[in-house]
PDB file of C-alpha atoms and ligand atoms in Angstrom:
ATOM      1  CA  UNK S   1      96.625 -46.493 -47.242  1.00  0.00           C
ATOM      2  CA  UNK S   2      98.577 -43.563 -45.875  1.00  0.00           C
ATOM      3  CA  UNK S   3      96.256 -40.694 -45.035  1.00  0.00           C
ATOM      4  CA  UNK S   4      97.164 -37.086 -45.777  1.00  0.00           C
ATOM      5  CA  UNK S   5      96.873 -34.669 -42.939  1.00  0.00           C
ATOM      6  CA  UNK S   6      97.074 -31.582 -45.163  1.00  0.00           C
ATOM      7  CA  UNK S   7      93.921 -32.766 -46.950  1.00  0.00           C
ATOM      8  CA  UNK S   8      92.038 -33.204 -43.680  1.00  0.00           C
ATOM      9  CA  UNK S   9      91.710 -36.933 -44.192  1.00  0.00           C
ATOM     10  CA  UNK S  10      89.942 -38.256 -41.114  1.00  0.00           C
ATOM     11  CA  UNK S  11      87.700 -41.132 -42.106  1.00  0.00           C
ATOM     12  CA  UNK S  12      84.406 -41.739 -40.411  1.00  0.00           C
ATOM     13  CA  UNK S  13      84.597 -45.370 -39.325  1.00  0.00           C
ATOM     14  CA  UNK S  14      81.810 -45.932 -36.775  1.00  0.00           C
ATOM     15  CA  UNK S  15      79.230 -48.050 -38.604  1.00  0.00           C
ATOM     16  CA  UNK S  16      76.258 -47.074 -36.435  1.00  0.00           C
ATOM     17  CA  UNK S  17      76.966 -43.407 -37.034  1.00  0.00           C
ATOM     18  CA  UNK S  18      77.337 -43.968 -40.774  1.00  0.00           C
ATOM     19  CA  UNK S  19      73.945 -45.691 -40.787  1.00  0.00           C
ATOM     20  CA  UNK S  20      72.408 -42.818 -38.830  1.00  0.00           C
ATOM     21  CA  UNK S  21      73.829 -40.200 -41.173  1.00  0.00           C
ATOM     22  CA  UNK S  22      72.473 -42.173 -44.133  1.00  0.00           C
ATOM     23  CA  UNK S  23      69.031 -42.082 -42.498  1.00  0.00           C
ATOM     24  CA  UNK S  24      69.278 -38.340 -41.954  1.00  0.00           C
ATOM     25  CA  UNK S  25      70.333 -37.701 -45.560  1.00  0.00           C
ATOM     26  CA  UNK S  26      67.539 -40.074 -46.576  1.00  0.00           C
ATOM     27  CA  UNK S  27      68.173 -40.139 -50.340  1.00  0.00           C
ATOM     28  CA  UNK S  28      65.060 -40.790 -52.357  1.00  0.00           C
ATOM     29  CA  UNK S  29      63.776 -41.601 -55.806  1.00  0.00           C
ATOM     30  CA  UNK S  30      64.798 -39.102 -58.477  1.00  0.00           C
ATOM     31  CA  UNK S  31      67.235 -37.096 -56.323  1.00  0.00           C
ATOM     32  CA  UNK S  32      70.607 -35.914 -57.540  1.00  0.00           C
ATOM     33  CA  UNK S  33      73.159 -36.197 -54.735  1.00  0.00           C
ATOM     34  CA  UNK S  34      76.610 -34.708 -54.370  1.00  0.00           C
ATOM     35  CA  UNK S  35      79.165 -35.941 -51.851  1.00  0.00           C
ATOM     36  CA  UNK S  36      82.048 -33.654 -50.992  1.00  0.00           C
ATOM     37  CA  UNK S  37      85.271 -35.378 -49.949  1.00  0.00           C
ATOM     38  CA  UNK S  38      84.095 -38.994 -50.098  1.00  0.00           C
ATOM     39  CA  UNK S  39      87.576 -40.288 -49.234  1.00  0.00           C
ATOM     40  CA  UNK S  40      87.566 -44.089 -49.230  1.00  0.00           C
ATOM     41  CA  UNK S  41      83.788 -44.111 -49.587  1.00  0.00           C
ATOM     42  CA  UNK S  42      82.564 -45.178 -46.148  1.00  0.00           C
ATOM     43  CA  UNK S  43      79.602 -42.815 -46.168  1.00  0.00           C
ATOM     44  CA  UNK S  44      79.159 -43.286 -49.922  1.00  0.00           C
ATOM     45  CA  UNK S  45      78.559 -47.012 -49.465  1.00  0.00           C
ATOM     46  CA  UNK S  46      75.899 -46.271 -46.882  1.00  0.00           C
ATOM     47  CA  UNK S  47      74.151 -43.868 -49.229  1.00  0.00           C
ATOM     48  CA  UNK S  48      74.286 -46.361 -52.118  1.00  0.00           C
ATOM     49  CA  UNK S  49      71.778 -48.536 -50.235  1.00  0.00           C
ATOM     50  CA  UNK S  50      69.079 -45.970 -50.988  1.00  0.00           C
ATOM     51  CA  UNK S  51      67.153 -45.159 -54.150  1.00  0.00           C
ATOM     52  CA  UNK S  52      68.155 -41.960 -56.036  1.00  0.00           C
ATOM     53  CA  UNK S  53      68.998 -40.843 -59.547  1.00  0.00           C
ATOM     54  CA  UNK S  54      72.657 -39.794 -59.533  1.00  0.00           C
ATOM     55  CA  UNK S  55      75.482 -39.481 -57.030  1.00  0.00           C
ATOM     56  CA  UNK S  56      78.376 -37.167 -57.874  1.00  0.00           C
ATOM     57  CA  UNK S  57      81.554 -37.586 -55.850  1.00  0.00           C
ATOM     58  CA  UNK S  58      83.785 -34.507 -55.625  1.00  0.00           C
ATOM     59  CA  UNK S  59      87.214 -35.551 -54.356  1.00  0.00           C
ATOM     60  CA  UNK S  60      90.544 -33.765 -54.790  1.00  0.00           C
ATOM     61  CA  UNK S  61      92.946 -36.580 -53.967  1.00  0.00           C
ATOM     62  CA  UNK S  62      94.044 -38.827 -56.853  1.00  0.00           C
ATOM     63  CA  UNK S  63      94.753 -41.746 -54.545  1.00  0.00           C
ATOM     64  CA  UNK S  64      91.214 -41.559 -53.087  1.00  0.00           C
ATOM     65  CA  UNK S  65      89.777 -41.233 -56.585  1.00  0.00           C
ATOM     66  CA  UNK S  66      91.526 -44.493 -57.584  1.00  0.00           C
ATOM     67  CA  UNK S  67      89.979 -46.205 -54.604  1.00  0.00           C
ATOM     68  CA  UNK S  68      86.528 -44.760 -55.346  1.00  0.00           C
ATOM     69  CA  UNK S  69      86.527 -46.124 -58.892  1.00  0.00           C
ATOM     70  CA  UNK S  70      85.278 -49.484 -57.622  1.00  0.00           C
ATOM     71  CA  UNK S  71      82.031 -47.733 -56.647  1.00  0.00           C
ATOM     72  CA  UNK S  72      81.321 -46.857 -60.287  1.00  0.00           C
ATOM     73  CA  UNK S  73      80.154 -50.451 -60.696  1.00  0.00           C
ATOM     74  CA  UNK S  74      76.943 -48.737 -59.614  1.00  0.00           C
ATOM     75  CA  UNK S  75      75.903 -46.830 -62.762  1.00  0.00           C
ATOM     76  CA  UNK S  76      74.448 -43.957 -60.706  1.00  0.00           C
ATOM     77  CA  UNK S  77      77.914 -42.911 -59.480  1.00  0.00           C
ATOM     78  CA  UNK S  78      80.124 -40.300 -61.187  1.00  0.00           C
ATOM     79  CA  UNK S  79      83.509 -39.160 -59.919  1.00  0.00           C
ATOM     80  CA  UNK S  80      84.848 -35.628 -60.300  1.00  0.00           C
ATOM     81  CA  UNK S  81      88.451 -35.120 -59.336  1.00  0.00           C
ATOM     82  CA  UNK S  82      87.979 -31.493 -58.329  1.00  0.00           C
ATOM     83  CA  UNK S  83      88.520 -28.962 -55.570  1.00  0.00           C
ATOM     84  CA  UNK S  84      85.198 -28.558 -53.750  1.00  0.00           C
ATOM     85  CA  UNK S  85      86.088 -25.051 -52.577  1.00  0.00           C
ATOM     86  CA  UNK S  86      85.805 -23.904 -56.206  1.00  0.00           C
ATOM     87  CA  UNK S  87      83.664 -26.563 -57.807  1.00  0.00           C
ATOM     88  CA  UNK S  88      80.613 -25.304 -59.703  1.00  0.00           C
ATOM     89  CA  UNK S  89      77.884 -27.375 -58.046  1.00  0.00           C
ATOM     90  CA  UNK S  90      75.249 -25.921 -60.360  1.00  0.00           C
ATOM     91  CA  UNK S  91      76.913 -27.676 -63.311  1.00  0.00           C
ATOM     92  CA  UNK S  92      75.492 -30.940 -61.891  1.00  0.00           C
ATOM     93  CA  UNK S  93      71.816 -30.062 -61.640  1.00  0.00           C
ATOM     94  CA  UNK S  94      69.202 -27.640 -60.385  1.00  0.00           C
ATOM     95  CA  UNK S  95      68.089 -29.378 -57.177  1.00  0.00           C
ATOM     96  CA  UNK S  96      71.029 -30.974 -55.455  1.00  0.00           C
ATOM     97  CA  UNK S  97      71.237 -32.664 -52.092  1.00  0.00           C
ATOM     98  CA  UNK S  98      74.828 -32.112 -51.010  1.00  0.00           C
ATOM     99  CA  UNK S  99      76.540 -33.923 -48.140  1.00  0.00           C
ATOM    100  CA  UNK S 100      79.959 -34.745 -46.785  1.00  0.00           C
ATOM    101  CA  UNK S 101      82.271 -35.312 -43.907  1.00  0.00           C
ATOM    102  CA  UNK S 102      84.293 -32.258 -44.839  1.00  0.00           C
ATOM    103  CA  UNK S 103      88.056 -31.747 -44.694  1.00  0.00           C
ATOM    104  CA  UNK S 104      88.114 -29.420 -41.685  1.00  0.00           C
ATOM    105  CA  UNK S 105      90.996 -27.229 -42.883  1.00  0.00           C
ATOM    106  CA  UNK S 106      88.937 -25.975 -45.842  1.00  0.00           C
ATOM    107  CA  UNK S 107      85.415 -26.629 -44.532  1.00  0.00           C
ATOM    108  CA  UNK S 108      84.500 -22.960 -44.276  1.00  0.00           C
ATOM    109  CA  UNK S 109      85.468 -22.411 -47.929  1.00  0.00           C
ATOM    110  CA  UNK S 110      83.265 -25.334 -48.938  1.00  0.00           C
ATOM    111  CA  UNK S 111      80.373 -23.872 -46.938  1.00  0.00           C
ATOM    112  CA  UNK S 112      80.984 -20.510 -48.598  1.00  0.00           C
ATOM    113  CA  UNK S 113      80.982 -22.163 -52.021  1.00  0.00           C
ATOM    114  CA  UNK S 114      77.688 -23.843 -51.128  1.00  0.00           C
ATOM    115  CA  UNK S 115      76.113 -20.468 -50.402  1.00  0.00           C
ATOM    116  CA  UNK S 116      77.407 -19.184 -53.733  1.00  0.00           C
ATOM    117  CA  UNK S 117      75.580 -22.152 -55.298  1.00  0.00           C
ATOM    118  CA  UNK S 118      72.425 -21.847 -53.178  1.00  0.00           C
ATOM    119  CA  UNK S 119      70.270 -21.489 -56.311  1.00  0.00           C
ATOM    120  CA  UNK S 120      70.774 -25.205 -56.985  1.00  0.00           C
ATOM    121  CA  UNK S 121      71.323 -26.522 -53.439  1.00  0.00           C
ATOM    122  CA  UNK S 122      68.106 -26.674 -51.411  1.00  0.00           C
ATOM    123  CA  UNK S 123      69.701 -28.878 -48.761  1.00  0.00           C
ATOM    124  CA  UNK S 124      73.161 -29.768 -47.485  1.00  0.00           C
ATOM    125  CA  UNK S 125      74.441 -32.013 -44.681  1.00  0.00           C
ATOM    126  CA  UNK S 126      77.932 -31.240 -43.486  1.00  0.00           C
ATOM    127  CA  UNK S 127      80.169 -32.741 -40.850  1.00  0.00           C
ATOM    128  CA  UNK S 128      82.318 -29.959 -39.448  1.00  0.00           C
ATOM    129  CA  UNK S 129      84.545 -29.251 -36.521  1.00  0.00           C
ATOM    130  CA  UNK S 130      82.029 -28.925 -33.646  1.00  0.00           C
ATOM    131  CA  UNK S 131      83.055 -25.390 -32.809  1.00  0.00           C
ATOM    132  CA  UNK S 132      82.648 -24.340 -36.444  1.00  0.00           C
ATOM    133  CA  UNK S 133      79.254 -26.049 -36.666  1.00  0.00           C
ATOM    134  CA  UNK S 134      78.007 -24.256 -33.551  1.00  0.00           C
ATOM    135  CA  UNK S 135      79.286 -20.915 -34.712  1.00  0.00           C
ATOM    136  CA  UNK S 136      77.672 -21.379 -38.098  1.00  0.00           C
ATOM    137  CA  UNK S 137      74.347 -21.882 -36.367  1.00  0.00           C
ATOM    138  CA  UNK S 138      74.604 -19.039 -33.866  1.00  0.00           C
ATOM    139  CA  UNK S 139      77.153 -16.559 -35.115  1.00  0.00           C
ATOM    140  CA  UNK S 140      78.593 -14.077 -34.801  1.00  0.00           C
ATOM    141  CA  UNK S 141      80.735 -14.306 -37.905  1.00  0.00           C
ATOM    142  CA  UNK S 142      80.496 -13.090 -41.458  1.00  0.00           C
ATOM    143  CA  UNK S 143      80.164 -16.673 -42.711  1.00  0.00           C
ATOM    144  CA  UNK S 144      77.352 -17.484 -40.295  1.00  0.00           C
ATOM    145  CA  UNK S 145      75.389 -14.445 -41.453  1.00  0.00           C
ATOM    146  CA  UNK S 146      76.188 -15.246 -45.088  1.00  0.00           C
ATOM    147  CA  UNK S 147      74.857 -18.792 -44.620  1.00  0.00           C
ATOM    148  CA  UNK S 148      71.836 -17.772 -42.538  1.00  0.00           C
ATOM    149  CA  UNK S 149      70.756 -15.195 -45.100  1.00  0.00           C
ATOM    150  CA  UNK S 150      69.914 -18.160 -47.354  1.00  0.00           C
ATOM    151  CA  UNK S 151      69.611 -21.216 -45.103  1.00  0.00           C
ATOM    152  CA  UNK S 152      68.234 -22.318 -41.795  1.00  0.00           C
ATOM    153  CA  UNK S 153      71.063 -24.081 -39.957  1.00  0.00           C
ATOM    154  CA  UNK S 154      70.032 -27.130 -37.922  1.00  0.00           C
ATOM    155  CA  UNK S 155      72.527 -28.694 -35.567  1.00  0.00           C
ATOM    156  CA  UNK S 156      71.878 -32.440 -35.835  1.00  0.00           C
ATOM    157  CA  UNK S 157      74.454 -34.139 -33.623  1.00  0.00           C
ATOM    158  CA  UNK S 158      77.857 -34.030 -31.997  1.00  0.00           C
ATOM    159  CA  UNK S 159      80.437 -36.739 -32.618  1.00  0.00           C
ATOM    160  CA  UNK S 160      83.447 -37.552 -30.481  1.00  0.00           C
ATOM    161  CA  UNK S 161      86.856 -37.860 -32.119  1.00  0.00           C
ATOM    162  CA  UNK S 162      86.973 -41.630 -31.556  1.00  0.00           C
ATOM    163  CA  UNK S 163      84.497 -42.199 -34.413  1.00  0.00           C
ATOM    164  CA  UNK S 164      87.186 -41.115 -36.877  1.00  0.00           C
ATOM    165  CA  UNK S 165      90.435 -42.591 -38.136  1.00  0.00           C
ATOM    166  CA  UNK S 166      92.910 -41.108 -37.483  1.00  0.00           C
ATOM    167  CA  UNK S 167      91.242 -39.275 -34.616  1.00  0.00           C
ATOM    168  CA  UNK S 168      91.064 -35.525 -35.135  1.00  0.00           C
ATOM    169  CA  UNK S 169      92.092 -33.320 -32.221  1.00  0.00           C
ATOM    170  CA  UNK S 170      88.629 -31.772 -32.121  1.00  0.00           C
ATOM    171  CA  UNK S 171      85.058 -32.931 -31.690  1.00  0.00           C
ATOM    172  CA  UNK S 172      82.753 -32.901 -34.679  1.00  0.00           C
ATOM    173  CA  UNK S 173      79.231 -31.699 -35.337  1.00  0.00           C
ATOM    174  CA  UNK S 174      76.763 -32.507 -38.099  1.00  0.00           C
ATOM    175  CA  UNK S 175      74.624 -29.686 -39.452  1.00  0.00           C
ATOM    176  CA  UNK S 176      71.860 -29.529 -41.996  1.00  0.00           C
ATOM    177  CA  UNK S 177      71.350 -26.442 -44.136  1.00  0.00           C
ATOM    178  CA  UNK S 178      67.777 -25.999 -45.298  1.00  0.00           C
ATOM    179  CA  UNK S 179      67.251 -23.280 -47.855  1.00  0.00           C
ATOM    180  CA  UNK S 180      64.816 -20.531 -46.852  1.00  0.00           C
ATOM    181  CA  UNK S 181      61.524 -19.968 -48.636  1.00  0.00           C
ATOM    182  CA  UNK S 182      62.128 -16.290 -49.256  1.00  0.00           C
ATOM    183  CA  UNK S 183      65.585 -15.755 -50.660  1.00  0.00           C
ATOM    184  CA  UNK S 184      67.178 -12.329 -50.849  1.00  0.00           C
ATOM    185  CA  UNK S 185      67.971 -11.306 -54.401  1.00  0.00           C
ATOM    186  CA  UNK S 186      71.404  -9.778 -54.339  1.00  0.00           C
ATOM    187  CA  UNK S 187      74.887  -9.786 -55.808  1.00  0.00           C
ATOM    188  CA  UNK S 188      76.510 -12.534 -53.725  1.00  0.00           C
ATOM    189  CA  UNK S 189      80.086 -11.343 -54.040  1.00  0.00           C
ATOM    190  CA  UNK S 190      79.162  -7.757 -53.222  1.00  0.00           C
ATOM    191  CA  UNK S 191      77.209  -8.988 -50.180  1.00  0.00           C
ATOM    192  CA  UNK S 192      80.176 -11.116 -49.088  1.00  0.00           C
ATOM    193  CA  UNK S 193      82.396  -8.036 -49.331  1.00  0.00           C
ATOM    194  CA  UNK S 194      79.963  -6.049 -47.185  1.00  0.00           C
ATOM    195  CA  UNK S 195      79.864  -8.805 -44.551  1.00  0.00           C
ATOM    196  CA  UNK S 196      83.595  -9.391 -44.282  1.00  0.00           C
ATOM    197  CA  UNK S 197      84.069  -5.656 -43.831  1.00  0.00           C
ATOM    198  CA  UNK S 198      81.204  -5.374 -41.316  1.00  0.00           C
ATOM    199  CA  UNK S 199      82.421  -8.296 -39.202  1.00  0.00           C
ATOM    200  CA  UNK S 200      86.028  -7.200 -39.042  1.00  0.00           C
ATOM    201  CA  UNK S 201      86.364  -5.679 -35.567  1.00  0.00           C
ATOM    202  CA  UNK S 202      82.853  -6.735 -34.686  1.00  0.00           C
ATOM    203  CA  UNK S 203      83.030  -5.321 -31.170  1.00  0.00           C
ATOM    204  CA  UNK S 204      82.961  -1.830 -32.555  1.00  0.00           C
ATOM    205  CA  UNK S 205      79.732   0.126 -32.327  1.00  0.00           C
ATOM    206  CA  UNK S 206      77.761   0.228 -35.558  1.00  0.00           C
ATOM    207  CA  UNK S 207      78.155   3.993 -35.799  1.00  0.00           C
ATOM    208  CA  UNK S 208      81.838   3.417 -36.525  1.00  0.00           C
ATOM    209  CA  UNK S 209      81.046   1.016 -39.335  1.00  0.00           C
ATOM    210  CA  UNK S 210      78.065   2.343 -41.216  1.00  0.00           C
ATOM    211  CA  UNK S 211      76.732   5.780 -42.154  1.00  0.00           C
ATOM    212  CA  UNK S 212      74.470   7.263 -39.462  1.00  0.00           C
ATOM    213  CA  UNK S 213      71.770   7.746 -42.070  1.00  0.00           C
ATOM    214  CA  UNK S 214      71.615   4.011 -42.852  1.00  0.00           C
ATOM    215  CA  UNK S 215      71.203   3.106 -39.177  1.00  0.00           C
ATOM    216  CA  UNK S 216      68.577   5.770 -38.516  1.00  0.00           C
ATOM    217  CA  UNK S 217      66.522   4.829 -41.562  1.00  0.00           C
ATOM    218  CA  UNK S 218      66.442   1.209 -40.391  1.00  0.00           C
ATOM    219  CA  UNK S 219      65.752   2.185 -36.766  1.00  0.00           C
ATOM    220  CA  UNK S 220      68.875   0.437 -35.492  1.00  0.00           C
ATOM    221  CA  UNK S 221      70.642   1.885 -32.467  1.00  0.00           C
ATOM    222  CA  UNK S 222      74.042   3.213 -33.644  1.00  0.00           C
ATOM    223  CA  UNK S 223      75.581   2.172 -30.313  1.00  0.00           C
ATOM    224  CA  UNK S 224      74.866  -1.504 -30.863  1.00  0.00           C
ATOM    225  CA  UNK S 225      77.713  -3.786 -31.814  1.00  0.00           C
ATOM    226  CA  UNK S 226      77.905  -5.705 -35.069  1.00  0.00           C
ATOM    227  CA  UNK S 227      77.842  -8.999 -33.161  1.00  0.00           C
ATOM    228  CA  UNK S 228      74.318  -8.275 -31.840  1.00  0.00           C
ATOM    229  CA  UNK S 229      72.734  -8.039 -35.291  1.00  0.00           C
ATOM    230  CA  UNK S 230      70.462 -10.779 -36.612  1.00  0.00           C
ATOM    231  CA  UNK S 231      70.937 -11.880 -40.235  1.00  0.00           C
ATOM    232  CA  UNK S 232      67.624 -10.154 -41.080  1.00  0.00           C
ATOM    233  CA  UNK S 233      68.906  -6.853 -39.681  1.00  0.00           C
ATOM    234  CA  UNK S 234      72.171  -7.225 -41.567  1.00  0.00           C
ATOM    235  CA  UNK S 235      70.249  -7.722 -44.803  1.00  0.00           C
ATOM    236  CA  UNK S 236      68.220  -4.578 -44.142  1.00  0.00           C
ATOM    237  CA  UNK S 237      71.391  -2.618 -43.510  1.00  0.00           C
ATOM    238  CA  UNK S 238      73.026  -4.036 -46.617  1.00  0.00           C
ATOM    239  CA  UNK S 239      70.112  -3.107 -48.851  1.00  0.00           C
ATOM    240  CA  UNK S 240      69.846   0.347 -47.306  1.00  0.00           C
ATOM    241  CA  UNK S 241      73.593   0.960 -47.713  1.00  0.00           C
ATOM    242  CA  UNK S 242      73.385  -0.090 -51.323  1.00  0.00           C
ATOM    243  CA  UNK S 243      70.478   2.244 -52.016  1.00  0.00           C
ATOM    244  CA  UNK S 244      72.293   5.154 -50.456  1.00  0.00           C
ATOM    245  CA  UNK S 245      75.504   4.345 -52.308  1.00  0.00           C
ATOM    246  CA  UNK S 246      73.421   4.166 -55.479  1.00  0.00           C
ATOM    247  CA  UNK S 247      71.835   7.590 -54.902  1.00  0.00           C
ATOM    248  CA  UNK S 248      75.203   9.197 -54.284  1.00  0.00           C
ATOM    249  CA  UNK S 249      76.520   8.028 -57.646  1.00  0.00           C
TER     250      UNK S 249
HETATM  251  N1  SAH F 301      83.943 -38.732 -46.253  1.00  0.00           N
HETATM  252  C1  SAH F 301      85.053 -39.595 -45.906  1.00  0.00           C
HETATM  253  C2  SAH F 301      86.395 -38.842 -45.814  1.00  0.00           C
HETATM  254  C3  SAH F 301      86.409 -37.564 -45.073  1.00  0.00           C
HETATM  255  S1  SAH F 301      87.997 -36.875 -44.959  1.00  0.00           S
HETATM  256  C4  SAH F 301      84.704 -40.324 -44.635  1.00  0.00           C
HETATM  257  O1  SAH F 301      83.827 -39.886 -43.921  1.00  0.00           O
HETATM  258  O2  SAH F 301      85.315 -41.349 -44.340  1.00  0.00           O
HETATM  259  C5  SAH F 301      87.930 -35.515 -46.070  1.00  0.00           C
HETATM  260  C6  SAH F 301      88.042 -35.883 -47.531  1.00  0.00           C
HETATM  261  O3  SAH F 301      88.027 -34.670 -48.290  1.00  0.00           O
HETATM  262  C7  SAH F 301      89.364 -36.590 -47.909  1.00  0.00           C
HETATM  263  O4  SAH F 301      89.074 -37.673 -48.755  1.00  0.00           O
HETATM  264  C8  SAH F 301      90.157 -35.510 -48.685  1.00  0.00           C
HETATM  265  O5  SAH F 301      91.021 -36.034 -49.656  1.00  0.00           O
HETATM  266  C9  SAH F 301      89.035 -34.704 -49.303  1.00  0.00           C
HETATM  267  N2  SAH F 301      89.405 -33.317 -49.634  1.00  0.00           N
HETATM  268  C10 SAH F 301      90.300 -32.506 -49.011  1.00  0.00           C
HETATM  269  N3  SAH F 301      90.303 -31.276 -49.562  1.00  0.00           N
HETATM  270  C11 SAH F 301      89.374 -31.308 -50.569  1.00  0.00           C
HETATM  271  C12 SAH F 301      88.912 -30.342 -51.502  1.00  0.00           C
HETATM  272  N4  SAH F 301      89.396 -29.088 -51.507  1.00  0.00           N
HETATM  273  N5  SAH F 301      87.983 -30.728 -52.402  1.00  0.00           N
HETATM  274  C13 SAH F 301      87.471 -31.995 -52.404  1.00  0.00           C
HETATM  275  N6  SAH F 301      87.869 -32.935 -51.521  1.00  0.00           N
HETATM  276  C14 SAH F 301      88.791 -32.603 -50.617  1.00  0.00           C
END
């Protein structure tokens, strides 16, 4: 099969690693699983060895979908030929365990879409470009703060390029997102807008980004830079900004 570079098709082929990832995902009785970008199904086959209720495969490429059809011999498997950057995960269930060796060119959009669906995704395991995985865990970036407002990000392992076919030019990293106990209640798209704005030119001092009043009320030094803020502080600033905007209306 000819693999498509523009769809980020780099198949995970190292059997020991596939086994290990299966163990980490650890599907169990009654769970509804979702795999993003299953490709030829290498990881899927590993996961099929476990007990669970349903496995939904979200794959954009028709050729891959054809290949995956053989896996529907297992009645728990359903295929969705869909774009995972826009797919409505919550249409599949209320408590989903999502996983995938993501197409790296659109991985951040898939992570973003996961956050938008956090109400029905308590856990996700994603293989990402190592650099992206590390930045997601530590920041600073709008996406990292967006993710960490709802999930704890655990860095599970690094993988060298030789475990993939064809080899990507970058190293890979596996992360686990574990949803937080106390979730902020907010308008996700409005919050995203606030973050993308805040993190543009993140070396600027906060006083150039937010009203003085907001910073003073939260006791945050106006000379600090955006990149020094923790996700908790960003949430405080967001809520405070919203309240002030609300009062001014
Ligand atoms: N999980 C497989 C393949 C990973 S490669 C393995 O580990 O071997 C990434 C896969 O994501 C490819 O199958 C590619 O076709 C698919 N893909 C690319 N863009 C996608 C998108 N927007 N939505 C869903 N799948 C996508």
